[in-house]
């Protein structure tokens, strides 16, 4: 039996919550959504929450609400899921990439500074707290203040992650989360925009609902990006368990790090001092042929993920847009070395031991 790379944990309370919604007859947006917005915002320590149909639509609306417009340049990482920079394209804006740090996989503050000196008209910075580890927020906030940038945080992989005691998603003008089934909590499909800024909140709220506050009165060009009560009911049940899920992820990660530390040809993830890593992924670096190792895992019943096999600028879409010739040395090296192994909270002890044993027995 294959140990999957991710497995959503849906239990009795999620099922009962969905039945309650179905029985209520109010299955589209309603009270459950309002409650999920309030409780998720409270959990992260943010003022306002706007639930969306996905992490991608949350990003799209976050950028619009933060004032990103056609022709604006937005600085971001090339080492992420494509939705991060696609949201920049949806807004007619221009993604400007810059390299990452080899140890944290997150956007490099030094590289950001260098880029800001080369390109003088950058309006915003879209950071991604990758794999559940926060970016270096002291350095990033200094840069944001110095250059007066709009800061957007993509927290799709970082529900509950912290930097010096402050949660990811509370640093920027606006932040976004995803509740896709592989994420730290799920609603099936779903997302959330968080902000402390009342203007951004009002604009986002309008945009996800066809530009209307009052029924059939449309103030701006909006969208249907709403979450359903069905999804929100699942989200409310999942949110109760988020701390427990994250603790299990951290425990599983600690077990791997302890038991893989003597293997010379791989590097386990770092958790810098002052960071709370929530291990959306447990991603190791392989200093042998990564793809042979991946085949070996699969042949031995261990699911894996490559996050990500291509930097965004090398994706077919971005090649066509003219990014092909750009080089991000560290990000490209990482995309050839990284592999994520299962770390999710549904893993049991025998699965954890099997993963360590299989990796330890690799000889190629
Ligand atoms: C999952 C993810 C998204 C998109 O979320 P969806 O809910 O799948 O639309 C955006 N950014 C990052 C970094 C992600 O991991």
Coordinates of N, CA, C and O and ligand atoms in Angstrom, one line a residue, residues 53-57 59 80-81 83-84 128 130 154 156-157 177-180 182-183 189-191 280 308, ligand 1:
X53 N -13.6 31.3 -3.1 CA -13.8 29.9 -3.7 C -12.5 29.1 -3.8 O -12.6 27.9 -4.0
X54 N -11.4 29.8 -3.7 CA -10.1 29.1 -3.8 C -9.0 30.0 -3.3 O -9.2 31.2 -3.2
X55 N -7.8 29.4 -3.1 CA -6.6 30.3 -2.8 C -6.3 31.2 -4.0 O -5.8 32.3 -3.8
X56 N -6.5 30.7 -5.2 CA -6.2 31.4 -6.4 C -7.1 32.7 -6.5 O -6.6 33.8 -6.8
X57 N -8.4 32.5 -6.3 CA -9.3 33.6 -6.4 C -9.1 34.6 -5.2 O -9.2 35.8 -5.4
X59 N -6.1 35.2 -4.0 CA -4.9 36.0 -4.5 C -5.4 37.1 -5.5 O -4.9 38.3 -5.4
X80 N 7.7 28.7 -6.5 CA 6.4 28.6 -5.8 C 5.4 27.9 -6.8 O 5.7 27.6 -7.9
X81 N 4.2 27.7 -6.3 CA 3.1 27.2 -7.2 C 2.7 28.3 -8.1 O 2.7 29.5 -7.7
X83 N 0.1 29.7 -9.1 CA -1.0 30.6 -8.8 C -0.4 32.0 -8.3 O -1.0 33.0 -8.5
X84 N 0.7 31.9 -7.5 CA 1.2 33.2 -6.9 C 1.4 34.2 -8.0 O 0.9 35.4 -7.9
X128 N 5.9 34.5 -0.6 CA 5.2 33.2 -0.3 C 6.0 32.6 0.8 O 7.2 32.4 0.7
X130 N 6.9 29.5 2.0 CA 6.9 28.2 1.3 C 7.0 27.1 2.3 O 7.8 27.1 3.2
X154 N 1.4 35.5 0.4 CA 0.7 34.2 0.0 C 1.0 33.2 1.1 O 2.1 32.7 1.2
X156 N -0.7 30.3 1.5 CA -1.4 29.1 1.1 C -0.8 27.8 1.8 O -1.5 26.8 1.9
X157 N 0.4 27.9 2.2 CA 1.1 26.8 2.8 C 1.5 27.1 4.2 O 2.3 26.3 4.8
X177 N -4.9 32.8 1.9 CA -4.8 31.4 2.3 C -5.5 30.5 1.4 O -6.5 31.0 0.7
X178 N -5.1 29.2 1.3 CA -5.9 28.2 0.5 C -6.3 27.1 1.4 O -5.6 26.7 2.4
X179 N -7.5 26.5 1.1 CA -8.0 25.4 1.8 C -8.2 24.2 0.9 O -9.1 23.4 1.0
X180 N -7.3 24.1 -0.1 CA -7.3 22.9 -1.0 C -7.0 21.7 -0.1 O -6.3 21.8 0.9
X182 N -4.8 19.3 0.1 CA -3.5 19.0 0.5 C -3.0 20.0 1.6 O -1.9 19.8 2.2
X183 N -3.6 21.1 1.8 CA -3.2 22.2 2.7 C -3.3 21.8 4.1 O -4.0 20.8 4.5
X189 N -12.4 22.9 -1.9 CA -11.8 24.0 -2.5 C -12.2 25.2 -1.7 O -13.3 25.3 -1.1
X190 N -11.3 26.2 -1.5 CA -11.6 27.3 -0.8 C -10.4 28.2 -0.5 O -9.2 27.8 -0.7
X191 N -10.6 29.4 -0.1 CA -9.5 30.4 0.2 C -10.0 31.5 1.1 O -11.2 31.5 1.4
X280 N 3.9 22.3 6.0 CA 3.0 22.0 5.0 C 3.6 20.9 4.1 O 3.0 19.9 3.7
X308 N 9.3 22.6 -6.5 CA 8.6 22.4 -7.8 C 9.6 22.1 -8.9 O 10.7 22.5 -8.8
Ligands
LIG1 C1 -2.2 26.0 -3.2 C2 -1.5 27.3 -3.5 C3 -2.1 28.3 -4.1 C4 -3.5 28.2 -4.7 O1 -4.5 27.8 -3.9 P1 -5.8 27.0 -4.6 O2 -6.7 26.9 -3.4 O3 -5.3 25.7 -5.1 O4 -6.3 27.9 -5.7 C5 -1.5 29.5 -4.2 N1 -0.2 29.7 -3.8 C6 0.5 28.7 -3.2 C7 1.9 28.9 -2.7 C8 -0.1 27.4 -3.0 O5 0.6 26.4 -2.5

